[in-house]
CSV table of C-alpha atoms in Angstrom, one decimal:
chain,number,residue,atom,x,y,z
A,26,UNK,CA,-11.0,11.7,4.9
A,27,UNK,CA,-10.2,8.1,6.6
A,28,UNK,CA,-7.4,8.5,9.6
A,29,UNK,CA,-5.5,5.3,10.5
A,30,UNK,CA,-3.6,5.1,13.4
A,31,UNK,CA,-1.2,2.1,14.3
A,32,UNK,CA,0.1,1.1,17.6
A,33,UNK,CA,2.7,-0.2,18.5
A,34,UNK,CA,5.4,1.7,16.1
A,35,UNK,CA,7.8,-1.4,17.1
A,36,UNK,CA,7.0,-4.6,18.9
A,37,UNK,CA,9.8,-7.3,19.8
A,38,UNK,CA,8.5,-11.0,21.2
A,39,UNK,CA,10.1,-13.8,21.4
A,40,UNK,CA,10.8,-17.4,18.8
A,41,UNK,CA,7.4,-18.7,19.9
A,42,UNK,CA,5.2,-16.1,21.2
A,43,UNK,CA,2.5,-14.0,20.2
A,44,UNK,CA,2.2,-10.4,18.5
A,45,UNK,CA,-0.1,-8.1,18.3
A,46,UNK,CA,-1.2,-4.7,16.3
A,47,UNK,CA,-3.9,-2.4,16.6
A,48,UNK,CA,-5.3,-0.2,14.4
A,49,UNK,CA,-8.3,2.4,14.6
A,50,UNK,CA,-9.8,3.8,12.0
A,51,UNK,CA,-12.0,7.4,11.9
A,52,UNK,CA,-14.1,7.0,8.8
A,53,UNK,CA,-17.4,4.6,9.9
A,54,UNK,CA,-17.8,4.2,5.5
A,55,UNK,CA,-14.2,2.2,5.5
A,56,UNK,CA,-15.2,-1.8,4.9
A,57,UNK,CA,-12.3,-3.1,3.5
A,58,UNK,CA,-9.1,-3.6,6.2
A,59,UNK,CA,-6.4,-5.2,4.4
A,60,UNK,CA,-3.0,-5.9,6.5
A,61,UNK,CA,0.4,-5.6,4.1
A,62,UNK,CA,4.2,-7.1,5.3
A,63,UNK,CA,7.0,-5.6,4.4
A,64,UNK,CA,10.5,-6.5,4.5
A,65,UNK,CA,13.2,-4.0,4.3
A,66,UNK,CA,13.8,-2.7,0.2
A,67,UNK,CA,10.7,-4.6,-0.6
A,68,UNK,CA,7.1,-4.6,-1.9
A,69,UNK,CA,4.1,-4.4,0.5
A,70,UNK,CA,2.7,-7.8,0.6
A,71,UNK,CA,-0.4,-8.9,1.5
A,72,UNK,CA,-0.6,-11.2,4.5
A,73,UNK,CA,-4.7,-11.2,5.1
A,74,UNK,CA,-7.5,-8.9,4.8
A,75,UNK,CA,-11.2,-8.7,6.2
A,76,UNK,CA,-14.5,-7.1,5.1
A,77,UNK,CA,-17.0,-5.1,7.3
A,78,UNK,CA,-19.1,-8.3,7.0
A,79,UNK,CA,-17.1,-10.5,9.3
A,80,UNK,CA,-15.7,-10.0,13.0
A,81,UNK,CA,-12.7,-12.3,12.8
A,82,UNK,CA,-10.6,-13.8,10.4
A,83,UNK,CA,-8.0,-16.6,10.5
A,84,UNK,CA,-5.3,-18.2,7.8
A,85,UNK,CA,-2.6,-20.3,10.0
A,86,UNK,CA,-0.9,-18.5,12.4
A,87,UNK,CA,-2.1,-15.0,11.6
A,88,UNK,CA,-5.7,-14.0,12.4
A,89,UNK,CA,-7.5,-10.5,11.8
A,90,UNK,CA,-10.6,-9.1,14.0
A,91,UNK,CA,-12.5,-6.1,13.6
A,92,UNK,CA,-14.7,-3.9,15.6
A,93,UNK,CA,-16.8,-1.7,13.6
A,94,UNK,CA,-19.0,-0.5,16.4
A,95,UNK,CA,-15.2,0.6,18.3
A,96,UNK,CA,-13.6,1.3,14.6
A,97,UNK,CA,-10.8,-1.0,15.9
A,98,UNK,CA,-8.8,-4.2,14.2
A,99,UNK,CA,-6.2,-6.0,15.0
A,100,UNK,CA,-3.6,-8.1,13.8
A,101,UNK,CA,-2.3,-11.6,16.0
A,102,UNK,CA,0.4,-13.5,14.7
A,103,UNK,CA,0.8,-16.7,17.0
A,104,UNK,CA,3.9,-18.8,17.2
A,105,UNK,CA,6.1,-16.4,15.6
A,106,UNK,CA,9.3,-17.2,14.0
A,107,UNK,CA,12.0,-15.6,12.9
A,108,UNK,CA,11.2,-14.8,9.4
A,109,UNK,CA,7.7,-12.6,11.1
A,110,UNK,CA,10.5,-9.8,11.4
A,111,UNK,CA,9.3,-7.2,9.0
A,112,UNK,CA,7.2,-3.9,9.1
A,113,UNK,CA,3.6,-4.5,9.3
A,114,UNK,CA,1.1,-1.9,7.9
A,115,UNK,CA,-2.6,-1.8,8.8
A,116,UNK,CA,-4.5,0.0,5.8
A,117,UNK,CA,-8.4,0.9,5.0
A,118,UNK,CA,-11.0,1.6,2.4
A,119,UNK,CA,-14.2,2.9,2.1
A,120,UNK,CA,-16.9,1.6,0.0
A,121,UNK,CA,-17.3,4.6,-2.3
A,122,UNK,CA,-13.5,5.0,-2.3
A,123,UNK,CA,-12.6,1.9,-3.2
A,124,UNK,CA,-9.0,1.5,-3.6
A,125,UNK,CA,-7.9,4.4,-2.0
A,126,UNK,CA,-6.5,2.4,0.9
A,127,UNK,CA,-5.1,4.8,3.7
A,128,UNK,CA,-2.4,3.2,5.3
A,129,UNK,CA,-1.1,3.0,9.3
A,130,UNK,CA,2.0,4.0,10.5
A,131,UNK,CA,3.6,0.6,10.4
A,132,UNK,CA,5.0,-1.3,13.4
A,133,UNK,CA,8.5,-2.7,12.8
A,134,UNK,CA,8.2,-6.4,14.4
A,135,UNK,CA,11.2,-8.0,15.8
A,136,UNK,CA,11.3,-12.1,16.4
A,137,UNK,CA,13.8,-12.7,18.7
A,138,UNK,CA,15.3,-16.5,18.3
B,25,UNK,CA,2.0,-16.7,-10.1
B,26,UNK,CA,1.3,-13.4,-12.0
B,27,UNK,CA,3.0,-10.1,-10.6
B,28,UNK,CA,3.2,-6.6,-11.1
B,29,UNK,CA,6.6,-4.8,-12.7
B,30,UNK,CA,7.7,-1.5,-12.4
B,31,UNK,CA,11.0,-0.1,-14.3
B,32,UNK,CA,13.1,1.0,-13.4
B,33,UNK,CA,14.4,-0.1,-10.2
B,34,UNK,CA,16.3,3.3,-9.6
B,35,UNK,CA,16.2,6.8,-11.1
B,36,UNK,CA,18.3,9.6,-10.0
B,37,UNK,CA,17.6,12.9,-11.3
B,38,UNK,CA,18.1,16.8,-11.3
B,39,UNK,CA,15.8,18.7,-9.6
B,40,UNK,CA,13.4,20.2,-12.5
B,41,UNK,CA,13.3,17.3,-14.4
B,42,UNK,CA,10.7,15.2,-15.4
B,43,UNK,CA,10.4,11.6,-14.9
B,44,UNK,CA,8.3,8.9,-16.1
B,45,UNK,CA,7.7,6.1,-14.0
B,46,UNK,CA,6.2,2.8,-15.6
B,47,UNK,CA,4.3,-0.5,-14.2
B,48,UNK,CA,2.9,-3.3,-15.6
B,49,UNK,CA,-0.1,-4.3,-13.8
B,50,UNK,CA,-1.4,-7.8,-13.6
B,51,UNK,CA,-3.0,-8.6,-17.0
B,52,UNK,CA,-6.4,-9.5,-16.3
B,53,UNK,CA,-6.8,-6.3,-13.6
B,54,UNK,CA,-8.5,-3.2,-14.8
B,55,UNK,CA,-8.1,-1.1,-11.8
B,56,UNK,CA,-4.2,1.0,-11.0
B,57,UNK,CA,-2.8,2.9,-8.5
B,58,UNK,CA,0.1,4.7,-7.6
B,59,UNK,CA,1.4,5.2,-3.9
B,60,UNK,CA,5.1,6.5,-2.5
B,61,UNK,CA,6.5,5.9,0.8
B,62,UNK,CA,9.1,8.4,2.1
B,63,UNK,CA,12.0,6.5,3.4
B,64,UNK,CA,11.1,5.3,6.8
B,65,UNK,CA,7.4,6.2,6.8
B,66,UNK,CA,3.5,4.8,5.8
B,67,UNK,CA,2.7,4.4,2.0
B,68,UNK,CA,0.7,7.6,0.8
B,69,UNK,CA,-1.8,6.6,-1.5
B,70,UNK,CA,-1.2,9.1,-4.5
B,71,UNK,CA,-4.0,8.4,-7.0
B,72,UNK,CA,-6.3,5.3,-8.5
B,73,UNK,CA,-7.3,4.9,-12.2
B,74,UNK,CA,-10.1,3.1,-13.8
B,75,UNK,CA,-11.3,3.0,-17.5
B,76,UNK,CA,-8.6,5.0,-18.7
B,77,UNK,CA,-9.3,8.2,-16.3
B,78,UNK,CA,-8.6,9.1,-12.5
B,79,UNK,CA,-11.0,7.8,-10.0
B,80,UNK,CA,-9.2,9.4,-7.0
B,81,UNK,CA,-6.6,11.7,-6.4
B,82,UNK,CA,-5.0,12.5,-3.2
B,83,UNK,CA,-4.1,16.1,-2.0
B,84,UNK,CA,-0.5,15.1,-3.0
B,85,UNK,CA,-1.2,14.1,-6.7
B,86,UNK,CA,-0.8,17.9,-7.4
B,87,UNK,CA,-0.5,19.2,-11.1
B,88,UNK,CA,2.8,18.1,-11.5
B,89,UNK,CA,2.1,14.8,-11.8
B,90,UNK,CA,-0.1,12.8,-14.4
B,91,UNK,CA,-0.9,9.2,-15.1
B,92,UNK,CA,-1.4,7.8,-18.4
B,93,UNK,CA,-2.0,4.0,-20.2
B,94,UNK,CA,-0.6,4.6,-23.1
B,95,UNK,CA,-1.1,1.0,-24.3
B,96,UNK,CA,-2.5,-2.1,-23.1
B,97,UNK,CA,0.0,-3.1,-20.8
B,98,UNK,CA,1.4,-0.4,-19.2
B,99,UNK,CA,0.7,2.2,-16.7
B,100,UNK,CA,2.8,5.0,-16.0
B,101,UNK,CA,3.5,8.0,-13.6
B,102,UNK,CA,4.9,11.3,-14.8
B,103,UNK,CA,6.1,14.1,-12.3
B,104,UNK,CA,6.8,17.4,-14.6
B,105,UNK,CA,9.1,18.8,-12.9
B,106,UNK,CA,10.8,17.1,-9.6
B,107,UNK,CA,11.2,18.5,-6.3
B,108,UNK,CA,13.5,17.6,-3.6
B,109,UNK,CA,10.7,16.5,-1.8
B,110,UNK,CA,9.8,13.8,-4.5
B,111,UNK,CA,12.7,11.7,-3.7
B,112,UNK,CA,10.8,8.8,-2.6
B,113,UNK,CA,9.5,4.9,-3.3
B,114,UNK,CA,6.8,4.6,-5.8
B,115,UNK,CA,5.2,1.4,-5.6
B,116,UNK,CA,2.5,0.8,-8.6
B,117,UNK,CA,-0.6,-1.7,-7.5
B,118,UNK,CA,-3.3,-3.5,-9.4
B,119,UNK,CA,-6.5,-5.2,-8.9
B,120,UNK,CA,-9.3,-6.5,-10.1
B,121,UNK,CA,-12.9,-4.8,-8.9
B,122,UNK,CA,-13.2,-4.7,-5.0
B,123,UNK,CA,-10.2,-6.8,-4.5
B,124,UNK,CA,-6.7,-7.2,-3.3
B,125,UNK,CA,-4.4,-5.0,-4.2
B,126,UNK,CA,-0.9,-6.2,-5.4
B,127,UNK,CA,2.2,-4.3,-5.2
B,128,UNK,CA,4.8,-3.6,-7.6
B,129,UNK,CA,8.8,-3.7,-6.1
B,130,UNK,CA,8.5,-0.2,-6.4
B,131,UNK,CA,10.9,2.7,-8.0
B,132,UNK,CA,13.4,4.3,-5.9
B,133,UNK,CA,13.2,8.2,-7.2
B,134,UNK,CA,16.2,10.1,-5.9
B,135,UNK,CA,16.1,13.9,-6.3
B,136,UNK,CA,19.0,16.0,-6.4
């Protein structure tokens, strides 16, 4: 079955600067990435998502790229503020297994003012 | 903007018990799931559900737990009889086909 690993476990930037998380995934069927935010005693929310059909998506300051060849994405939040700080989950799906989205680790983001 | 709902918040329980865990999806999605997130660690996909039967299961979704629509609203989550090792957060999700998934605010099982 799909394997997703997550790195870093905990990332602190500065107000302002950028972030990034990587994830790799093991099963080369998985075309759905998804990225989910989650503050503390919350709900996994969805911040952006891409398919196997694209290499890079963007909405505001968060973008999402994808490597399929490398089984790599990524998540880059630019100009981060304050209200970033959360834990950030990385997840994938395969086409026949729709749905069955095997999460990351998580990385626990900390914005800094 | 439509969410999901899951009740209730909190359950506490005696190990051996059986709970039920319910969600309302989003009205217009046809396709559940259920996940749980240990305190402090990834959400575990548990199982997905699709025209009233199972589509996928994980190796977790063992035969003490079961899933059910027992009407056209709600979805719910049974575990027969709870372990210590169930205490956990069970988020329901729901989407439409191939699409996002949205998460419920999750039930906070606590096992004793």
């Amino acid at each position: 079955g799909e394997n997703v690993e997550q790195h870093p476990s905990t990332l602190s930037v500065q107000e302002g600067d950028s972030a990034v998380i990587k994830c790799t995934y093991s099963d080369s069927a998985s075309n759905y990435f998804p990225w989910y935010k989650q503050e503390l005693g919350k709900r996994p929310q969805l911040i952006i998502d891409i398919r196997s059909n694209v290499g890079e998506k963007k909405d505001q300051r968060i973008a999402v790229t994808l490597n399929k060849t490398a089984k790599h994405f990524s998540l880059h939040i630019t100009e981060t503020q304050p209200e970033d700080s959360a834990v950030y989950f990385c997840a994938a799906s395969p086409t026949d297994s729709w749905g069955k989205l095997q999460f990351g680790a998580g990385t626990q983001v900390v914005v800094t003012p | 903007e439509p969410e999901v709902t899951q009740t209730p918040s909190h359950q506490v329980t005696q190990m051996g018990q059986e709970v039920i865990l319910r969600c309302v999806p989003i009205s217009n999605h046809l396709y559940f799931y259920w996940y749980r997130q240990i305190l402090g660690q990834k959400v575990e996909f548990l199982v997905s559900f699709y025209n009233n039967e199972i589509s996928e299961k994980s190796e977790i979704f063992d035969d003490q737990f079961s899933v059910e629509r027992p009407d056209g609203s709600n979805f719910t989550l049974k575990i027969r009889s709870t372990k210590l090792e169930d205490s956990a957060m069970y988020f329901c999700a729901s989407s439409g086909y191939q699409e996002t998934q949205y998460f419920g605010p999750g039930t906070r099982l606590l096992v004793l």
